[in-house]
Amino acid sequence: MSLSLSMSAADVVVADGGVELARYVFVPTTPQVEAPKPYLEPIRTRAGRRVTLFRPWDHVWHAGIAWSLPVVDDENFWGGPTYLRDRGYVQLPNDGAQVHRAVVDAGVQEGVARFEHALEWITAGGRRLFEERRSLGIRLLDEASWALVFQTAMTNATDAPISIGSPTTRGRDNAGYGGLFWRGPRSFTDGRLVTLDGGGSGSAVRGQRHEWVGFVGRHDVVDATSLVLMVDDARNPRHPPQWFARSEEFACLNPAPFFSAELAVAPGETVRFRYAVGIADAGIDAAGGLADTLRGLL
């Protein structure tokens, strides 16, 4: 099979023959309180098995795979309430939006489906904080797997430094989420995380530093497993990152560069991040080989 790409005014779809592998919604219609942001959902394996969840009842601001930041100075580009030291989570009028401005490139060339666009990060009060250039590249790896390369370049568009952090940097222990965040299906709850050093539950891996982490979950109905694996580019700030992960409550995975320390971006400075994500009809045994393949794409 070969990849195809189709685009509307609001989204772009990459398909593998009759299987829609990924839909990237770059003009979201989610409410302001959910910090509207582009997202990839649904995402499916080559066998057509869905490995993402959209607007789950427990955290309606979770959306498949999305680049989400809960602490940008005192603004929230994650969605929902903001964590405040000594007060806990409080709903504030500070949920901003990542606003699509222009498509830069879209098409399939040499077996890679590419989409690139320009965005602006706008606070709830209407201030522009960042100008962003974001690109996605999707390619088939083998009969059982495919890869997404996600990269972003965010430029501080203000005249003051901007600090990017997490609830942990604001006082909540072991809650350093923020960055490229994947939320898995309900059936993946109690799945297993795998790393180069072993693995286990989300609570066992959360906060550890790894170049890559995978999540193996089981599907209802078809009695099959899928593997979602994320690799951090060695050139990313704070590499290898700490990871935010859960499996007991629900399935999620997130290389979190701002887990325990905030990153200050100077006026006019550009901060860049790049990741490779593998989606496979596979189990734990395939994780190491998939990670090696993905590393070669970065």
PDB file of C-alpha atoms in Angstrom:
ATOM      1  CA  MET A   1       0.000   0.000   0.000  1.00  0.00           C
ATOM      2  CA  SER A   2       0.988   3.642  -0.343  1.00  0.00           C
ATOM      3  CA  LEU A   3       0.010   6.672   1.639  1.00  0.00           C
ATOM      4  CA  SER A   4      -2.519   9.270   0.556  1.00  0.00           C
ATOM      5  CA  LEU A   5      -3.227  12.687   2.013  1.00  0.00           C
ATOM      6  CA  SER A   6      -6.468  14.662   1.807  1.00  0.00           C
ATOM      7  CA  MET A   7      -7.095  18.076   3.332  1.00  0.00           C
ATOM      8  CA  SER A   8     -10.087  20.246   4.182  1.00  0.00           C
ATOM      9  CA  ALA A   9     -10.193  23.731   5.674  1.00  0.00           C
ATOM     10  CA  ALA A  10      -9.972  22.254   9.168  1.00  0.00           C
ATOM     11  CA  ASP A  11      -8.126  18.934   9.029  1.00  0.00           C
ATOM     12  CA  VAL A  12      -5.818  16.663   7.098  1.00  0.00           C
ATOM     13  CA  VAL A  13      -6.198  12.886   6.796  1.00  0.00           C
ATOM     14  CA  VAL A  14      -3.442  10.375   6.013  1.00  0.00           C
ATOM     15  CA  ALA A  15      -4.633   6.965   4.815  1.00  0.00           C
ATOM     16  CA  ASP A  16      -2.983   3.651   4.050  1.00  0.00           C
ATOM     17  CA  GLY A  17      -5.228   2.209   1.355  1.00  0.00           C
ATOM     18  CA  GLY A  18      -8.617   1.823   3.026  1.00  0.00           C
ATOM     19  CA  VAL A  19      -7.306   2.494   6.548  1.00  0.00           C
ATOM     20  CA  GLU A  20      -7.322   6.044   7.897  1.00  0.00           C
ATOM     21  CA  LEU A  21      -4.112   6.079   9.921  1.00  0.00           C
ATOM     22  CA  ALA A  22      -4.345   9.597  11.337  1.00  0.00           C
ATOM     23  CA  ARG A  23      -6.531  12.667  11.229  1.00  0.00           C
ATOM     24  CA  TYR A  24      -4.861  15.934  12.247  1.00  0.00           C
ATOM     25  CA  VAL A  25      -7.399  18.597  13.195  1.00  0.00           C
ATOM     26  CA  PHE A  26      -5.596  21.924  12.860  1.00  0.00           C
ATOM     27  CA  VAL A  27      -8.686  24.118  13.336  1.00  0.00           C
ATOM     28  CA  PRO A  28     -10.311  22.659  16.476  1.00  0.00           C
ATOM     29  CA  THR A  29     -13.846  23.504  17.610  1.00  0.00           C
ATOM     30  CA  THR A  30     -13.384  22.562  21.261  1.00  0.00           C
ATOM     31  CA  PRO A  31     -14.539  25.050  23.937  1.00  0.00           C
ATOM     32  CA  GLN A  32     -12.185  27.772  25.176  1.00  0.00           C
ATOM     33  CA  VAL A  33     -12.061  26.179  28.641  1.00  0.00           C
ATOM     34  CA  GLU A  34     -10.396  23.161  27.007  1.00  0.00           C
ATOM     35  CA  ALA A  35      -7.595  25.363  25.570  1.00  0.00           C
ATOM     36  CA  PRO A  36      -8.335  24.685  21.870  1.00  0.00           C
ATOM     37  CA  LYS A  37      -5.307  23.091  20.210  1.00  0.00           C
ATOM     38  CA  PRO A  38      -4.593  21.048  17.091  1.00  0.00           C
ATOM     39  CA  TYR A  39      -4.652  17.304  17.706  1.00  0.00           C
ATOM     40  CA  LEU A  40      -4.175  13.926  16.047  1.00  0.00           C
ATOM     41  CA  GLU A  41      -7.295  11.801  16.523  1.00  0.00           C
ATOM     42  CA  PRO A  42      -8.262   9.193  15.650  1.00  0.00           C
ATOM     43  CA  ILE A  43      -4.967   7.366  15.209  1.00  0.00           C
ATOM     44  CA  ARG A  44      -5.100   3.764  14.018  1.00  0.00           C
ATOM     45  CA  THR A  45      -2.647   0.927  13.461  1.00  0.00           C
ATOM     46  CA  ARG A  46      -2.137  -0.500   9.972  1.00  0.00           C
ATOM     47  CA  ALA A  47      -4.701  -3.162  10.918  1.00  0.00           C
ATOM     48  CA  GLY A  48      -7.197  -0.386  11.630  1.00  0.00           C
ATOM     49  CA  ARG A  49      -7.187  -0.604  15.443  1.00  0.00           C
ATOM     50  CA  ARG A  50      -7.763   2.711  17.196  1.00  0.00           C
ATOM     51  CA  VAL A  51      -5.128   3.733  19.744  1.00  0.00           C
ATOM     52  CA  THR A  52      -6.371   7.188  20.843  1.00  0.00           C
ATOM     53  CA  LEU A  53      -9.230   8.735  22.779  1.00  0.00           C
ATOM     54  CA  PHE A  54     -10.897  12.147  22.324  1.00  0.00           C
ATOM     55  CA  ARG A  55     -12.448  14.280  25.092  1.00  0.00           C
ATOM     56  CA  PRO A  56     -12.629  11.543  27.763  1.00  0.00           C
ATOM     57  CA  TRP A  57     -15.105  12.323  30.523  1.00  0.00           C
ATOM     58  CA  ASP A  58     -12.397  12.421  33.206  1.00  0.00           C
ATOM     59  CA  HIS A  59     -10.252  14.994  31.340  1.00  0.00           C
ATOM     60  CA  VAL A  60     -12.216  16.450  28.423  1.00  0.00           C
ATOM     61  CA  TRP A  61      -9.189  18.505  27.322  1.00  0.00           C
ATOM     62  CA  HIS A  62      -7.264  15.337  26.412  1.00  0.00           C
ATOM     63  CA  ALA A  63      -7.314  14.837  22.637  1.00  0.00           C
ATOM     64  CA  GLY A  64      -5.508  11.904  21.025  1.00  0.00           C
ATOM     65  CA  ILE A  65      -1.956  13.162  20.570  1.00  0.00           C
ATOM     66  CA  ALA A  66      -1.537  16.898  21.123  1.00  0.00           C
ATOM     67  CA  TRP A  67       1.205  19.400  21.929  1.00  0.00           C
ATOM     68  CA  SER A  68      -0.169  20.790  25.209  1.00  0.00           C
ATOM     69  CA  LEU A  69       1.430  23.019  27.853  1.00  0.00           C
ATOM     70  CA  PRO A  70      -0.285  23.574  31.230  1.00  0.00           C
ATOM     71  CA  VAL A  71       2.120  26.239  32.533  1.00  0.00           C
ATOM     72  CA  VAL A  72       3.182  29.065  30.204  1.00  0.00           C
ATOM     73  CA  ASP A  73       3.988  31.816  32.679  1.00  0.00           C
ATOM     74  CA  ASP A  74       0.563  32.007  34.361  1.00  0.00           C
ATOM     75  CA  GLU A  75      -1.367  30.973  31.243  1.00  0.00           C
ATOM     76  CA  ASN A  76      -2.839  27.516  30.596  1.00  0.00           C
ATOM     77  CA  PHE A  77      -2.541  25.972  27.122  1.00  0.00           C
ATOM     78  CA  TRP A  78      -3.499  22.518  28.389  1.00  0.00           C
ATOM     79  CA  GLY A  79      -7.138  23.027  29.267  1.00  0.00           C
ATOM     80  CA  GLY A  80      -9.299  22.894  32.377  1.00  0.00           C
ATOM     81  CA  PRO A  81      -8.199  24.111  35.807  1.00  0.00           C
ATOM     82  CA  THR A  82      -4.754  25.442  36.690  1.00  0.00           C
ATOM     83  CA  TYR A  83      -2.700  24.091  39.582  1.00  0.00           C
ATOM     84  CA  LEU A  84      -1.903  26.750  42.176  1.00  0.00           C
ATOM     85  CA  ARG A  85       0.569  26.216  44.969  1.00  0.00           C
ATOM     86  CA  ASP A  86      -1.223  25.700  48.324  1.00  0.00           C
ATOM     87  CA  ARG A  87      -4.655  25.862  46.646  1.00  0.00           C
ATOM     88  CA  GLY A  88      -4.735  22.902  44.280  1.00  0.00           C
ATOM     89  CA  TYR A  89      -6.568  22.984  40.966  1.00  0.00           C
ATOM     90  CA  VAL A  90      -8.630  26.110  40.354  1.00  0.00           C
ATOM     91  CA  GLN A  91     -10.586  27.007  37.241  1.00  0.00           C
ATOM     92  CA  LEU A  92      -9.245  30.384  36.091  1.00  0.00           C
ATOM     93  CA  PRO A  93     -10.021  32.546  33.043  1.00  0.00           C
ATOM     94  CA  ASN A  94      -6.592  31.693  31.597  1.00  0.00           C
ATOM     95  CA  ASP A  95      -7.188  28.880  29.085  1.00  0.00           C
ATOM     96  CA  GLY A  96      -5.503  30.054  25.894  1.00  0.00           C
ATOM     97  CA  ALA A  97      -5.636  28.729  22.324  1.00  0.00           C
ATOM     98  CA  GLN A  98      -3.196  27.540  19.676  1.00  0.00           C
ATOM     99  CA  VAL A  99      -4.545  29.277  16.586  1.00  0.00           C
ATOM    100  CA  HIS A 100      -3.845  28.025  13.050  1.00  0.00           C
ATOM    101  CA  ARG A 101      -2.734  30.812  10.706  1.00  0.00           C
ATOM    102  CA  ALA A 102      -1.554  29.237   7.445  1.00  0.00           C
ATOM    103  CA  VAL A 103      -0.744  25.950   5.740  1.00  0.00           C
ATOM    104  CA  VAL A 104       2.906  25.972   4.656  1.00  0.00           C
ATOM    105  CA  ASP A 105       3.130  22.579   2.969  1.00  0.00           C
ATOM    106  CA  ALA A 106       0.975  19.478   2.443  1.00  0.00           C
ATOM    107  CA  GLY A 107       1.435  16.416   0.253  1.00  0.00           C
ATOM    108  CA  VAL A 108       3.045  13.008  -0.203  1.00  0.00           C
ATOM    109  CA  GLN A 109       6.564  12.738  -1.563  1.00  0.00           C
ATOM    110  CA  GLU A 110       8.924   9.739  -1.633  1.00  0.00           C
ATOM    111  CA  GLY A 111       6.636   7.733   0.636  1.00  0.00           C
ATOM    112  CA  VAL A 112       6.240  10.402   3.325  1.00  0.00           C
ATOM    113  CA  ALA A 113       2.994  12.276   3.945  1.00  0.00           C
ATOM    114  CA  ARG A 114       3.884  15.761   5.178  1.00  0.00           C
ATOM    115  CA  PHE A 115       1.922  18.627   6.665  1.00  0.00           C
ATOM    116  CA  GLU A 116       3.388  21.896   7.924  1.00  0.00           C
ATOM    117  CA  HIS A 117       1.601  24.957   9.238  1.00  0.00           C
ATOM    118  CA  ALA A 118       2.064  28.235  11.103  1.00  0.00           C
ATOM    119  CA  LEU A 119       0.313  28.939  14.405  1.00  0.00           C
ATOM    120  CA  GLU A 120       0.064  31.590  17.095  1.00  0.00           C
ATOM    121  CA  TRP A 121      -0.404  31.028  20.820  1.00  0.00           C
ATOM    122  CA  ILE A 122      -3.053  33.466  22.037  1.00  0.00           C
ATOM    123  CA  THR A 123      -3.947  33.903  25.710  1.00  0.00           C
ATOM    124  CA  ALA A 124      -7.522  34.055  26.991  1.00  0.00           C
ATOM    125  CA  GLY A 125      -6.989  37.810  27.262  1.00  0.00           C
ATOM    126  CA  GLY A 126      -5.932  38.099  23.612  1.00  0.00           C
ATOM    127  CA  ARG A 127      -2.132  38.433  23.959  1.00  0.00           C
ATOM    128  CA  ARG A 128       0.126  36.670  21.461  1.00  0.00           C
ATOM    129  CA  LEU A 129       2.879  34.761  23.274  1.00  0.00           C
ATOM    130  CA  PHE A 130       4.424  32.504  20.637  1.00  0.00           C
ATOM    131  CA  GLU A 131       4.653  32.196  16.895  1.00  0.00           C
ATOM    132  CA  GLU A 132       5.022  28.527  15.992  1.00  0.00           C
ATOM    133  CA  ARG A 133       5.982  26.499  12.930  1.00  0.00           C
ATOM    134  CA  ARG A 134       4.890  22.866  13.237  1.00  0.00           C
ATOM    135  CA  SER A 135       5.346  19.912  10.914  1.00  0.00           C
ATOM    136  CA  LEU A 136       4.223  16.300  10.823  1.00  0.00           C
ATOM    137  CA  GLY A 137       5.653  13.511   8.688  1.00  0.00           C
ATOM    138  CA  ILE A 138       4.053  10.070   8.410  1.00  0.00           C
ATOM    139  CA  ARG A 139       5.625   7.029   6.762  1.00  0.00           C
ATOM    140  CA  LEU A 140       5.045   3.275   6.684  1.00  0.00           C
ATOM    141  CA  LEU A 141       7.752   1.163   8.329  1.00  0.00           C
ATOM    142  CA  ASP A 142       6.671  -2.424   7.674  1.00  0.00           C
ATOM    143  CA  GLU A 143       3.500  -4.503   7.439  1.00  0.00           C
ATOM    144  CA  ALA A 144       2.736  -3.982  11.118  1.00  0.00           C
ATOM    145  CA  SER A 145       3.906  -0.446  11.900  1.00  0.00           C
ATOM    146  CA  TRP A 146       4.136   3.182  10.835  1.00  0.00           C
ATOM    147  CA  ALA A 147       5.833   6.289  12.181  1.00  0.00           C
ATOM    148  CA  LEU A 148       4.995   9.912  12.898  1.00  0.00           C
ATOM    149  CA  VAL A 149       7.740  12.526  13.174  1.00  0.00           C
ATOM    150  CA  PHE A 150       6.453  15.587  15.019  1.00  0.00           C
ATOM    151  CA  GLN A 151       8.510  18.772  15.189  1.00  0.00           C
ATOM    152  CA  THR A 152       7.826  22.244  16.471  1.00  0.00           C
ATOM    153  CA  ALA A 153       9.690  25.556  16.587  1.00  0.00           C
ATOM    154  CA  MET A 154       8.201  28.104  19.013  1.00  0.00           C
ATOM    155  CA  THR A 155       9.407  31.709  18.960  1.00  0.00           C
ATOM    156  CA  ASN A 156       8.757  34.097  21.840  1.00  0.00           C
ATOM    157  CA  ALA A 157       6.767  36.926  20.248  1.00  0.00           C
ATOM    158  CA  THR A 158       6.791  39.170  23.336  1.00  0.00           C
ATOM    159  CA  ASP A 159       9.342  41.583  24.818  1.00  0.00           C
ATOM    160  CA  ALA A 160       9.821  39.547  28.017  1.00  0.00           C
ATOM    161  CA  PRO A 161      11.027  36.025  28.880  1.00  0.00           C
ATOM    162  CA  ILE A 162       8.361  33.307  28.945  1.00  0.00           C
ATOM    163  CA  SER A 163       8.711  30.361  31.328  1.00  0.00           C
ATOM    164  CA  ILE A 164       7.278  26.953  30.419  1.00  0.00           C
ATOM    165  CA  GLY A 165       6.674  24.560  33.301  1.00  0.00           C
ATOM    166  CA  SER A 166       4.320  21.994  34.781  1.00  0.00           C
ATOM    167  CA  PRO A 167       2.139  21.466  37.855  1.00  0.00           C
ATOM    168  CA  THR A 168       5.235  19.972  39.522  1.00  0.00           C
ATOM    169  CA  THR A 169       7.222  23.176  39.023  1.00  0.00           C
ATOM    170  CA  ARG A 170       4.288  24.957  40.683  1.00  0.00           C
ATOM    171  CA  GLY A 171       4.204  22.632  43.679  1.00  0.00           C
ATOM    172  CA  ARG A 172       2.381  19.374  42.822  1.00  0.00           C
ATOM    173  CA  ASP A 173       4.650  16.389  43.326  1.00  0.00           C
ATOM    174  CA  ASN A 174       5.197  13.950  40.443  1.00  0.00           C
ATOM    175  CA  ALA A 175       2.751  15.725  38.103  1.00  0.00           C
ATOM    176  CA  GLY A 176       5.194  17.096  35.553  1.00  0.00           C
ATOM    177  CA  TYR A 177       3.010  16.674  32.486  1.00  0.00           C
ATOM    178  CA  GLY A 178       3.276  18.938  29.483  1.00  0.00           C
ATOM    179  CA  GLY A 179       4.532  18.581  25.915  1.00  0.00           C
ATOM    180  CA  LEU A 180       3.628  15.892  23.369  1.00  0.00           C
ATOM    181  CA  PHE A 181       0.866  13.985  25.150  1.00  0.00           C
ATOM    182  CA  TRP A 182      -0.839  10.740  24.080  1.00  0.00           C
ATOM    183  CA  ARG A 183      -4.117   9.542  25.597  1.00  0.00           C
ATOM    184  CA  GLY A 184      -5.039   5.923  24.897  1.00  0.00           C
ATOM    185  CA  PRO A 185      -8.354   4.078  24.682  1.00  0.00           C
ATOM    186  CA  ARG A 186     -10.223   2.909  27.783  1.00  0.00           C
ATOM    187  CA  SER A 187      -9.333  -0.710  27.053  1.00  0.00           C
ATOM    188  CA  PHE A 188      -5.629   0.187  27.458  1.00  0.00           C
ATOM    189  CA  THR A 189      -6.129   0.878  31.181  1.00  0.00           C
ATOM    190  CA  ASP A 190      -3.746  -1.330  33.181  1.00  0.00           C
ATOM    191  CA  GLY A 191      -1.541  -1.785  30.136  1.00  0.00           C
ATOM    192  CA  ARG A 192       2.222  -2.132  30.424  1.00  0.00           C
ATOM    193  CA  LEU A 193       4.945   0.429  29.843  1.00  0.00           C
ATOM    194  CA  VAL A 194       8.253  -0.698  28.402  1.00  0.00           C
ATOM    195  CA  THR A 195      11.670   1.012  28.436  1.00  0.00           C
ATOM    196  CA  LEU A 196      15.227   0.030  27.580  1.00  0.00           C
ATOM    197  CA  ASP A 197      15.688  -0.795  31.279  1.00  0.00           C
ATOM    198  CA  GLY A 198      12.510  -2.809  31.733  1.00  0.00           C
ATOM    199  CA  GLY A 199       9.151  -1.211  32.410  1.00  0.00           C
ATOM    200  CA  GLY A 200       6.053  -1.785  34.471  1.00  0.00           C
ATOM    201  CA  SER A 201       3.111   0.384  35.443  1.00  0.00           C
ATOM    202  CA  GLY A 202       2.719   4.085  34.791  1.00  0.00           C
ATOM    203  CA  SER A 203       3.413   4.914  38.427  1.00  0.00           C
ATOM    204  CA  ALA A 204       6.661   2.911  38.251  1.00  0.00           C
ATOM    205  CA  VAL A 205       7.925   4.787  35.173  1.00  0.00           C
ATOM    206  CA  ARG A 206       6.565   8.264  35.933  1.00  0.00           C
ATOM    207  CA  GLY A 207       9.351  10.747  36.631  1.00  0.00           C
ATOM    208  CA  GLN A 208      12.124   8.497  35.271  1.00  0.00           C
ATOM    209  CA  ARG A 209      14.463   9.649  32.498  1.00  0.00           C
ATOM    210  CA  HIS A 210      14.527   7.632  29.280  1.00  0.00           C
ATOM    211  CA  GLU A 211      15.302   8.212  25.629  1.00  0.00           C
ATOM    212  CA  TRP A 212      12.155   6.283  24.719  1.00  0.00           C
ATOM    213  CA  VAL A 213       9.119   4.695  26.357  1.00  0.00           C
ATOM    214  CA  GLY A 214       6.464   2.442  24.869  1.00  0.00           C
ATOM    215  CA  PHE A 215       2.952   1.521  25.982  1.00  0.00           C
ATOM    216  CA  VAL A 216       1.373  -1.844  25.182  1.00  0.00           C
ATOM    217  CA  GLY A 217      -2.412  -2.007  25.461  1.00  0.00           C
ATOM    218  CA  ARG A 218      -5.075  -4.574  24.659  1.00  0.00           C
ATOM    219  CA  HIS A 219      -8.115  -3.989  22.494  1.00  0.00           C
ATOM    220  CA  ASP A 220     -11.639  -5.081  23.228  1.00  0.00           C
ATOM    221  CA  VAL A 221     -13.497  -7.312  20.736  1.00  0.00           C
ATOM    222  CA  VAL A 222     -10.489  -8.307  18.599  1.00  0.00           C
ATOM    223  CA  ASP A 223      -8.316  -9.723  21.438  1.00  0.00           C
ATOM    224  CA  ALA A 224      -5.159  -8.070  20.111  1.00  0.00           C
ATOM    225  CA  THR A 225      -2.433  -5.772  21.434  1.00  0.00           C
ATOM    226  CA  SER A 226      -1.011  -2.549  20.016  1.00  0.00           C
ATOM    227  CA  LEU A 227       2.196  -0.700  20.803  1.00  0.00           C
ATOM    228  CA  VAL A 228       2.580   3.082  20.967  1.00  0.00           C
ATOM    229  CA  LEU A 229       6.197   4.191  21.390  1.00  0.00           C
ATOM    230  CA  MET A 230       7.720   7.677  21.630  1.00  0.00           C
ATOM    231  CA  VAL A 231      11.383   8.600  21.086  1.00  0.00           C
ATOM    232  CA  ASP A 232      12.905  11.879  22.209  1.00  0.00           C
ATOM    233  CA  ASP A 233      15.356  13.561  19.823  1.00  0.00           C
ATOM    234  CA  ALA A 234      18.844  13.820  21.336  1.00  0.00           C
ATOM    235  CA  ARG A 235      18.884  17.526  20.389  1.00  0.00           C
ATOM    236  CA  ASN A 236      15.778  18.355  22.415  1.00  0.00           C
ATOM    237  CA  PRO A 237      16.219  20.494  25.532  1.00  0.00           C
ATOM    238  CA  ARG A 238      16.558  18.355  28.683  1.00  0.00           C
ATOM    239  CA  HIS A 239      17.280  15.122  26.762  1.00  0.00           C
ATOM    240  CA  PRO A 240      16.687  12.462  27.939  1.00  0.00           C
ATOM    241  CA  PRO A 241      13.457  13.764  29.433  1.00  0.00           C
ATOM    242  CA  GLN A 242      11.563  12.723  32.480  1.00  0.00           C
ATOM    243  CA  TRP A 243       8.334  10.982  31.481  1.00  0.00           C
ATOM    244  CA  PHE A 244       4.795  11.475  32.620  1.00  0.00           C
ATOM    245  CA  ALA A 245       2.864   8.232  32.305  1.00  0.00           C
ATOM    246  CA  ARG A 246      -0.218   6.555  33.672  1.00  0.00           C
ATOM    247  CA  SER A 247      -1.652   3.082  33.252  1.00  0.00           C
ATOM    248  CA  GLU A 248      -3.653   2.333  36.393  1.00  0.00           C
ATOM    249  CA  GLU A 249      -6.213   5.160  36.052  1.00  0.00           C
ATOM    250  CA  PHE A 250      -6.045   5.443  32.261  1.00  0.00           C
ATOM    251  CA  ALA A 251      -3.486   5.128  29.482  1.00  0.00           C
ATOM    252  CA  CYS A 252      -1.222   8.086  28.734  1.00  0.00           C
ATOM    253  CA  LEU A 253       2.358   8.762  27.739  1.00  0.00           C
ATOM    254  CA  ASN A 254       4.294  12.023  27.610  1.00  0.00           C
ATOM    255  CA  PRO A 255       8.002  12.898  27.282  1.00  0.00           C
ATOM    256  CA  ALA A 256       7.913  15.892  29.624  1.00  0.00           C
ATOM    257  CA  PRO A 257      10.863  18.293  29.229  1.00  0.00           C
ATOM    258  CA  PHE A 258       9.423  20.726  31.796  1.00  0.00           C
ATOM    259  CA  PHE A 259       8.622  18.026  34.377  1.00  0.00           C
ATOM    260  CA  SER A 260      10.629  19.337  37.318  1.00  0.00           C
ATOM    261  CA  ALA A 261      12.253  22.569  36.066  1.00  0.00           C
ATOM    262  CA  GLU A 262      10.869  25.470  34.066  1.00  0.00           C
ATOM    263  CA  LEU A 263      12.448  26.479  30.778  1.00  0.00           C
ATOM    264  CA  ALA A 264      12.768  30.223  30.105  1.00  0.00           C
ATOM    265  CA  VAL A 265      12.489  31.370  26.479  1.00  0.00           C
ATOM    266  CA  ALA A 266      13.988  34.820  25.888  1.00  0.00           C
ATOM    267  CA  PRO A 267      12.297  37.472  23.695  1.00  0.00           C
ATOM    268  CA  GLY A 268      12.788  36.507  20.063  1.00  0.00           C
ATOM    269  CA  GLU A 269      14.317  33.144  21.009  1.00  0.00           C
ATOM    270  CA  THR A 270      13.120  29.957  19.302  1.00  0.00           C
ATOM    271  CA  VAL A 271      12.865  26.670  21.200  1.00  0.00           C
ATOM    272  CA  ARG A 272      12.651  23.466  19.154  1.00  0.00           C
ATOM    273  CA  PHE A 273      11.415  19.963  19.915  1.00  0.00           C
ATOM    274  CA  ARG A 274      11.303  16.849  17.744  1.00  0.00           C
ATOM    275  CA  TYR A 275       9.853  13.405  18.407  1.00  0.00           C
ATOM    276  CA  ALA A 276       9.302  10.126  16.579  1.00  0.00           C
ATOM    277  CA  VAL A 277       6.186   8.134  17.441  1.00  0.00           C
ATOM    278  CA  GLY A 278       5.685   4.537  16.383  1.00  0.00           C
ATOM    279  CA  ILE A 279       2.264   2.880  16.057  1.00  0.00           C
ATOM    280  CA  ALA A 280       2.372  -0.903  15.716  1.00  0.00           C
ATOM    281  CA  ASP A 281       0.230  -4.018  15.678  1.00  0.00           C
ATOM    282  CA  ALA A 282       2.614  -5.598  18.151  1.00  0.00           C
ATOM    283  CA  GLY A 283       3.455  -6.299  21.784  1.00  0.00           C
ATOM    284  CA  ILE A 284       6.309  -5.758  24.219  1.00  0.00           C
ATOM    285  CA  ASP A 285       8.839  -7.830  22.283  1.00  0.00           C
ATOM    286  CA  ALA A 286       8.723  -5.387  19.337  1.00  0.00           C
ATOM    287  CA  ALA A 287       9.542  -2.298  21.408  1.00  0.00           C
ATOM    288  CA  GLY A 288      13.335  -2.348  21.173  1.00  0.00           C
ATOM    289  CA  GLY A 289      13.429  -2.834  17.419  1.00  0.00           C
ATOM    290  CA  LEU A 290      10.787  -0.180  16.834  1.00  0.00           C
ATOM    291  CA  ALA A 291      12.721   2.280  19.009  1.00  0.00           C
ATOM    292  CA  ASP A 292      15.871   1.665  16.949  1.00  0.00           C
ATOM    293  CA  THR A 293      13.979   2.305  13.728  1.00  0.00           C
ATOM    294  CA  LEU A 294      12.411   5.474  15.046  1.00  0.00           C
ATOM    295  CA  ARG A 295      15.740   6.789  16.296  1.00  0.00           C
ATOM    296  CA  GLY A 296      16.991   6.557  12.746  1.00  0.00           C
ATOM    297  CA  LEU A 297      14.276   8.977  11.607  1.00  0.00           C
ATOM    298  CA  LEU A 298      15.435  11.766  13.938  1.00  0.00           C
TER     299      LEU A 298
END
